[in-house]
Coordinates of C-alpha atoms in Angstrom, one line a residue:
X2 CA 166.3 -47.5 76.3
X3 CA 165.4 -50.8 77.8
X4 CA 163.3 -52.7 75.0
X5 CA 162.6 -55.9 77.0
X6 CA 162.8 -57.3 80.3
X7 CA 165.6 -59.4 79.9
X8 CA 167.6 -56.2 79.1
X9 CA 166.4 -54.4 82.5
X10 CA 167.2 -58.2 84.5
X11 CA 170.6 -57.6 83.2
X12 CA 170.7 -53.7 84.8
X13 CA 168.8 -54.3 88.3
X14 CA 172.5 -55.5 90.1
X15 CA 173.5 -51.9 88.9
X16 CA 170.5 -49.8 89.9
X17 CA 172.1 -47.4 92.1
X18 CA 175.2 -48.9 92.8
X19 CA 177.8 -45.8 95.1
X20 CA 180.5 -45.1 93.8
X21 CA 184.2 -46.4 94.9
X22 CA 187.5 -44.4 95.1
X23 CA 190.6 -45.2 93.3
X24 CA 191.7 -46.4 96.5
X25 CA 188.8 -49.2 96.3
X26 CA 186.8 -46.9 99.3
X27 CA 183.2 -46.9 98.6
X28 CA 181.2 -43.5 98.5
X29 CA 178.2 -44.0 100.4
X30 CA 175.9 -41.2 99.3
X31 CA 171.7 -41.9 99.2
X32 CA 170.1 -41.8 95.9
X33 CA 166.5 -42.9 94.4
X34 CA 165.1 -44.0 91.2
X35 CA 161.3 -44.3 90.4
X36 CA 159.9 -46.0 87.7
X37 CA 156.6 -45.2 86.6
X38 CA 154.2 -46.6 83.8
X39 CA 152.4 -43.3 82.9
X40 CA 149.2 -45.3 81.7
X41 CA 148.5 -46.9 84.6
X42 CA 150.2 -44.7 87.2
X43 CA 151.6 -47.9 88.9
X44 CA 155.2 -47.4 90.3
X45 CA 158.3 -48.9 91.5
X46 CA 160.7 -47.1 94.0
X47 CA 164.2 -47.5 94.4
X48 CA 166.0 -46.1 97.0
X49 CA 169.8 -46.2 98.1
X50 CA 171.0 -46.0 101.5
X51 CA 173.2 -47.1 104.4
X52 CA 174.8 -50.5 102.5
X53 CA 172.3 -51.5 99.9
X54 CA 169.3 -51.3 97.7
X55 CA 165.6 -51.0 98.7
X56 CA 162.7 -51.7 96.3
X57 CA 159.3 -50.8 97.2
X58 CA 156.0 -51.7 95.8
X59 CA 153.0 -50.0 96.4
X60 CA 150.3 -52.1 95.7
X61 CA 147.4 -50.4 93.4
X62 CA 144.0 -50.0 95.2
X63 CA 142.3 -51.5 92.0
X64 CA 140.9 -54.9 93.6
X65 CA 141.9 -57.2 90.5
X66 CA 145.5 -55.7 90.1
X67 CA 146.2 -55.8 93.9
X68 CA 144.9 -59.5 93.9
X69 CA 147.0 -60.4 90.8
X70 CA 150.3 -58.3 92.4
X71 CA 149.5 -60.0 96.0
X72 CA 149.3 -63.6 94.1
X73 CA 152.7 -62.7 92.7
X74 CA 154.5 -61.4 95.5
X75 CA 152.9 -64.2 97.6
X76 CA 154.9 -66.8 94.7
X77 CA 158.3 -65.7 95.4
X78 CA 160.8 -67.2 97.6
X79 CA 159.9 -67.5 101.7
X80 CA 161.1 -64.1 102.7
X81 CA 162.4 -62.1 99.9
X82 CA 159.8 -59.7 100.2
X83 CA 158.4 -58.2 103.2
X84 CA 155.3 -56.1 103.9
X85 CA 155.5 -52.3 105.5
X86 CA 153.3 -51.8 108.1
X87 CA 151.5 -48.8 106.4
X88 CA 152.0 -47.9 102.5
X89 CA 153.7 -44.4 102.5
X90 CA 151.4 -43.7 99.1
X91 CA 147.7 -42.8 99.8
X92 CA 146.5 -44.7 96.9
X93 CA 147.8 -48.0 97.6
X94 CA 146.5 -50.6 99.9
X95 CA 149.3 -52.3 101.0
X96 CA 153.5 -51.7 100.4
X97 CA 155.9 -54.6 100.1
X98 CA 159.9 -54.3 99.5
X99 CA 162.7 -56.2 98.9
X100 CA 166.3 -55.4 98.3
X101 CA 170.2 -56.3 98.1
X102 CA 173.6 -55.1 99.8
X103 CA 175.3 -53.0 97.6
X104 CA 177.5 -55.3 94.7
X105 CA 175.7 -58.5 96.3
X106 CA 172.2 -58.5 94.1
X107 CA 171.2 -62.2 93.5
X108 CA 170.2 -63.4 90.2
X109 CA 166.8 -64.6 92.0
X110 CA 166.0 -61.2 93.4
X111 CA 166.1 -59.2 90.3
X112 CA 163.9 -61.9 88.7
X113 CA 161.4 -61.7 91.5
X114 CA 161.5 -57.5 91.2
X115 CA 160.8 -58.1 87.5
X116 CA 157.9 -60.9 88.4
X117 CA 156.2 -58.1 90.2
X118 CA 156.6 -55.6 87.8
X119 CA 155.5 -57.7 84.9
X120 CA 153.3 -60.3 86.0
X121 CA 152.0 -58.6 89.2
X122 CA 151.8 -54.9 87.9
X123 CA 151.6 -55.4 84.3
X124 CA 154.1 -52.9 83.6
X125 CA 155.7 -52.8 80.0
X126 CA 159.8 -52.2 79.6
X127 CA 158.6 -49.7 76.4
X128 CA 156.5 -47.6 78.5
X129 CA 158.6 -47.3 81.6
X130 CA 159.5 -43.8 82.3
X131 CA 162.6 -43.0 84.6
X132 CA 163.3 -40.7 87.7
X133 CA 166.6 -40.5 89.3
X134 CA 168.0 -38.2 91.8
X135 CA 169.7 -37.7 95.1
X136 CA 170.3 -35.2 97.8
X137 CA 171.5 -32.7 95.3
X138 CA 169.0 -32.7 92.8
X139 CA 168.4 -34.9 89.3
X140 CA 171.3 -37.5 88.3
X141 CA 171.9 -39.3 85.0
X142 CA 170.9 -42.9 85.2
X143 CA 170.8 -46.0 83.0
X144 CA 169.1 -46.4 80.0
X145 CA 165.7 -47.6 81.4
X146 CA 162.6 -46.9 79.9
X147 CA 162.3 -43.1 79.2
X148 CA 164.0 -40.3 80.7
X149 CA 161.3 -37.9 82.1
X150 CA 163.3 -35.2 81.9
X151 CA 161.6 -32.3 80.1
X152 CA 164.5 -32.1 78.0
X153 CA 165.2 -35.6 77.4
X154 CA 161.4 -36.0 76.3
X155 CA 162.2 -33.1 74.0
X156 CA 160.4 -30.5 75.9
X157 CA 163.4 -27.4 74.6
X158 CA 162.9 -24.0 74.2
X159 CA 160.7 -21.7 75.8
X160 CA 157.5 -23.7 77.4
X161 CA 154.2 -21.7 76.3
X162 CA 151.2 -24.7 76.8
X163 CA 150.4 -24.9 80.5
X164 CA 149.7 -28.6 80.1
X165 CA 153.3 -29.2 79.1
X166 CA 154.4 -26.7 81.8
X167 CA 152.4 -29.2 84.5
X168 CA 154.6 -31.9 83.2
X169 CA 157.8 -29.9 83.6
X170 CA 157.2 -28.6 86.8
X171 CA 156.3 -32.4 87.9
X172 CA 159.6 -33.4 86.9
X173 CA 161.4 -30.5 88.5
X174 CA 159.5 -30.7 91.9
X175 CA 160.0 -34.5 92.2
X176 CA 163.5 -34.2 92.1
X177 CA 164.1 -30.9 93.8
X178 CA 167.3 -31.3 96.4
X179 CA 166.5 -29.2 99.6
X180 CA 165.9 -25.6 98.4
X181 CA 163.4 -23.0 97.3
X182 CA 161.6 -22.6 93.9
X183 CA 159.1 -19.3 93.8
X184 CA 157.5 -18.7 90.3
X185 CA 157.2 -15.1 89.9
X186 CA 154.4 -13.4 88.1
X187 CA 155.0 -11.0 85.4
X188 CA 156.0 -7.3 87.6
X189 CA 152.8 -5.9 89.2
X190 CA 151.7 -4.4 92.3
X191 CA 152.5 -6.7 95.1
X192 CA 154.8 -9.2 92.9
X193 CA 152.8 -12.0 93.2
X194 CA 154.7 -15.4 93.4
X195 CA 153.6 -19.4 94.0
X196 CA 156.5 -21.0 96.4
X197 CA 157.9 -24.5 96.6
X198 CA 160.2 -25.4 99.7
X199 CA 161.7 -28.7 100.1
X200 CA 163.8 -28.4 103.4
X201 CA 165.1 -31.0 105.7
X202 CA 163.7 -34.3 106.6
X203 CA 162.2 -34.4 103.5
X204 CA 160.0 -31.9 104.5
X205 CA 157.9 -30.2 101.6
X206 CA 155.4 -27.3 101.6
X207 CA 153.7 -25.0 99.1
X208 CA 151.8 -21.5 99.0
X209 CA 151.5 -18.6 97.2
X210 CA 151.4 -14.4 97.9
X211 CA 148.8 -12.9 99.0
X212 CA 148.3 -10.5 95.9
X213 CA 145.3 -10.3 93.4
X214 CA 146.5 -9.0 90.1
X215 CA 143.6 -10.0 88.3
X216 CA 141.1 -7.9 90.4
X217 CA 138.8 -10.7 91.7
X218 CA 138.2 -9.4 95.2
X219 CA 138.7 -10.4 98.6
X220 CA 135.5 -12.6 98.9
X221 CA 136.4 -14.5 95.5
X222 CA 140.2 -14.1 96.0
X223 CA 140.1 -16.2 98.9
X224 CA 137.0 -18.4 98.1
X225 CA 139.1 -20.0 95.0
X226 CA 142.1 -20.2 97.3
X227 CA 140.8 -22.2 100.0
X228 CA 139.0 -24.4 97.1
X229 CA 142.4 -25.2 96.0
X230 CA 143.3 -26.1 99.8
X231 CA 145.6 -23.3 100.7
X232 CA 145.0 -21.5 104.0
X233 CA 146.1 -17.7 104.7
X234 CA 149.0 -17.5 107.3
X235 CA 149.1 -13.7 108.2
X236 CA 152.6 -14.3 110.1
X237 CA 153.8 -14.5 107.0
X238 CA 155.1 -12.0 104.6
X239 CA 153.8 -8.8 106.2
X240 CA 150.5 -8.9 104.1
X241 CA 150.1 -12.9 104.6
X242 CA 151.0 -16.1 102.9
X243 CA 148.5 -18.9 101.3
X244 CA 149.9 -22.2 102.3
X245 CA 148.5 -25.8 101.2
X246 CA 147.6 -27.5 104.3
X247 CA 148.1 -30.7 103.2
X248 CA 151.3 -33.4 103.5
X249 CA 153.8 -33.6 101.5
X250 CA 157.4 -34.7 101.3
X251 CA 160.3 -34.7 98.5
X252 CA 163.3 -36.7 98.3
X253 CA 162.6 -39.8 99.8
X254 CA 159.3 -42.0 98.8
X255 CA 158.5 -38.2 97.4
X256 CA 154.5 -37.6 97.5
X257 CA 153.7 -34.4 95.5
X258 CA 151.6 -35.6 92.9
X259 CA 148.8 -32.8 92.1
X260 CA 151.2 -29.8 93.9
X261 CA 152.0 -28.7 89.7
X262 CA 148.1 -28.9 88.7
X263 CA 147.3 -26.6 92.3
X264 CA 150.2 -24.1 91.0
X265 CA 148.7 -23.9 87.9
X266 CA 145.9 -23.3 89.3
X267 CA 146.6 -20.4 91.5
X268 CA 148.6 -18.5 88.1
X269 CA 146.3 -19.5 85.9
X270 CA 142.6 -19.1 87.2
X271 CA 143.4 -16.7 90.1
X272 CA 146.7 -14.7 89.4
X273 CA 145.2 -14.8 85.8
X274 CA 148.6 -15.5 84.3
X275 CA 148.0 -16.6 80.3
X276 CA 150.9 -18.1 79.4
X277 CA 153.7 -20.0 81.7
X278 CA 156.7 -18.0 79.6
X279 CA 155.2 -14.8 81.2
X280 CA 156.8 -16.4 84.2
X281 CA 160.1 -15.9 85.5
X282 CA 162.1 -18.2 88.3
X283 CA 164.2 -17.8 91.2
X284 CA 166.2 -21.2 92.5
X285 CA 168.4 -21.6 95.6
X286 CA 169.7 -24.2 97.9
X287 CA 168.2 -24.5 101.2
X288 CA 171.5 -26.3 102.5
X289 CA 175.0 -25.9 102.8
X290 CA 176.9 -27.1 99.7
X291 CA 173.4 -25.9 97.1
X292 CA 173.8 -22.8 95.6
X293 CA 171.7 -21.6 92.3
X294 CA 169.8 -23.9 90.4
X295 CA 170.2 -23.2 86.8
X296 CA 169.2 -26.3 85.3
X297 CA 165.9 -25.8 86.8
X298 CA 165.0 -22.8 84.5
X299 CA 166.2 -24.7 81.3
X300 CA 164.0 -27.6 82.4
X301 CA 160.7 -25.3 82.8
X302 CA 161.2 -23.6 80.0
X303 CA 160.9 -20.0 81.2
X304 CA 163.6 -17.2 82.2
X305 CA 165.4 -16.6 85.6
X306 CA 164.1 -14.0 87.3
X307 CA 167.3 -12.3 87.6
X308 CA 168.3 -12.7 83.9

């Protein structure tokens, strides 16, 4: 784990370097790393593709730490960062980004990327918490920060608190390559399930059955639905399906913060679901080349549905 910033200057030429053949060909592929302080929320994105290394800060909407990250940013070089024309996260007020070609990152950019994150930010190299995936789900990654993988943040064994199961699921959606989660309720009339679908483009969506295993009734049914901004689609699934209506996306720049707490939501308060291991989960690729998902199970905590 990265204890100071001089350690993580040393790893930024390496962040998401592709990998090269014995022939010396090098194996394009895209790839992305977020890292996150968890007490602030602040975040910086790294993202892999075509011949180099992009990294994006959003800029918080808190006045005096967007001022202090501007000032920074504003410090650096002429033209090593630039400025997005609109931030792709809905809760900061302005993006900038910088970057390398692939084996080419300059001492002076990985000092400015670390001048934003410590001076501008005010990120910590002890609190950092770690991210990394690609188009075919979660990869390892340097020793930077903490791994948030459930099981790296020892989060083994069968998941029964719904407040660790929030951070799990978190984890598992934000990395998610294209394919389908559903989270099926414990067997009941109607099999009640909550989807996830990450499919091309980045393209993510959410919903649920439209079952009510606890009894509450069509008027309160669909009252605490719609509270939790899902909308019934009756094309769907013969008896309907409750999608969110809002945007999302997965993979790249992912937005899905707050899809785990609505999930809860739904098999806690409406499918009345007590404990997440009542659960069971089904996992498969949406793509050519992604089959079952086993790992995803083990990182949730609960069964596969077809064990």
């Amino acid at each position: 784990m990265t204890q100071d910033w001089t350690e993580l200057l040393k790893t930024l030429p390496y962040f998401l370097e592709p990998d090269v053949t014995d022939a010396g060909d090098i194996v394009y592929a895209s790839a992305y790393c977020q890292l996150r302080d968890p007490e602030t929320g602040y975040l910086v994105d790294f993202t892999s593709e075509d011949k180099g290394l992009t990294v994006t800060v959003p800029v918080p909407a808190d006045p005096v730490v967007a001022a202090r990250t501007l000032a920074v940013i504003h410090a650096q070089p002429a033209d090593m960062w630039r400025k997005h024309g609109e931030p792709s996260w809905p809760d900061s007020v302005e993006e900038w980004y910088t970057g390398w070609r692939y084996f080419s990152c300059d001492p002076a950019t990985a000092a400015s990327v670390v001048a934003v994150m410590r001076d501008g930010l005010g990120m910590e190299p002890q609190r950092l918490r770690r991210r990394a995936w690609d188009s075919k789900g979660p990869i390892a990654f340097q020793p930077i920060g903490h791994s948030d993988k459930p099981t790296d943040r020892g989060m083994r064994g069968p998941c029964t608190d719904w407040a660790e199961f929030a951070k799990r699921l978190d984890w598992v959606l934000h990395t998610l390559p294209p394919a389908t989660l559903q989270l099926m309720v414990p067997a009941s009339e109607g099999y009640p399930f909550v989807w996830f679908s990450h499919s091309t483009f980045c393209r993510f969506s959410w919903g649920s059955g439209n079952y009510d295993p606890a009894g509450l009734g069509p008027e309160e049914f669909n009252r605490r639905m719609r509270a939790l901004g899902l909308e019934l689609d009756t094309a769907r699934f013969g008896s309907g399906d409750w999608c969110s209506t809002a945007e999302y996306r997965a993979e790249y720049k992912p937005l899905l913060d707050g899809v785990a707490e609505g999930a809860i939501a739904v098999l806690r308060d409406i499918y009345g679901v007590g404990n997440p291991n009542e659960l069971t989960v089904q996992a498969f690729g949406n793509i050519q080349g992604i089959d079952d998902l086993p790992y995803v199970a083990r990182q949730l905590g609960i069964p596969e549905a077809d064990a």
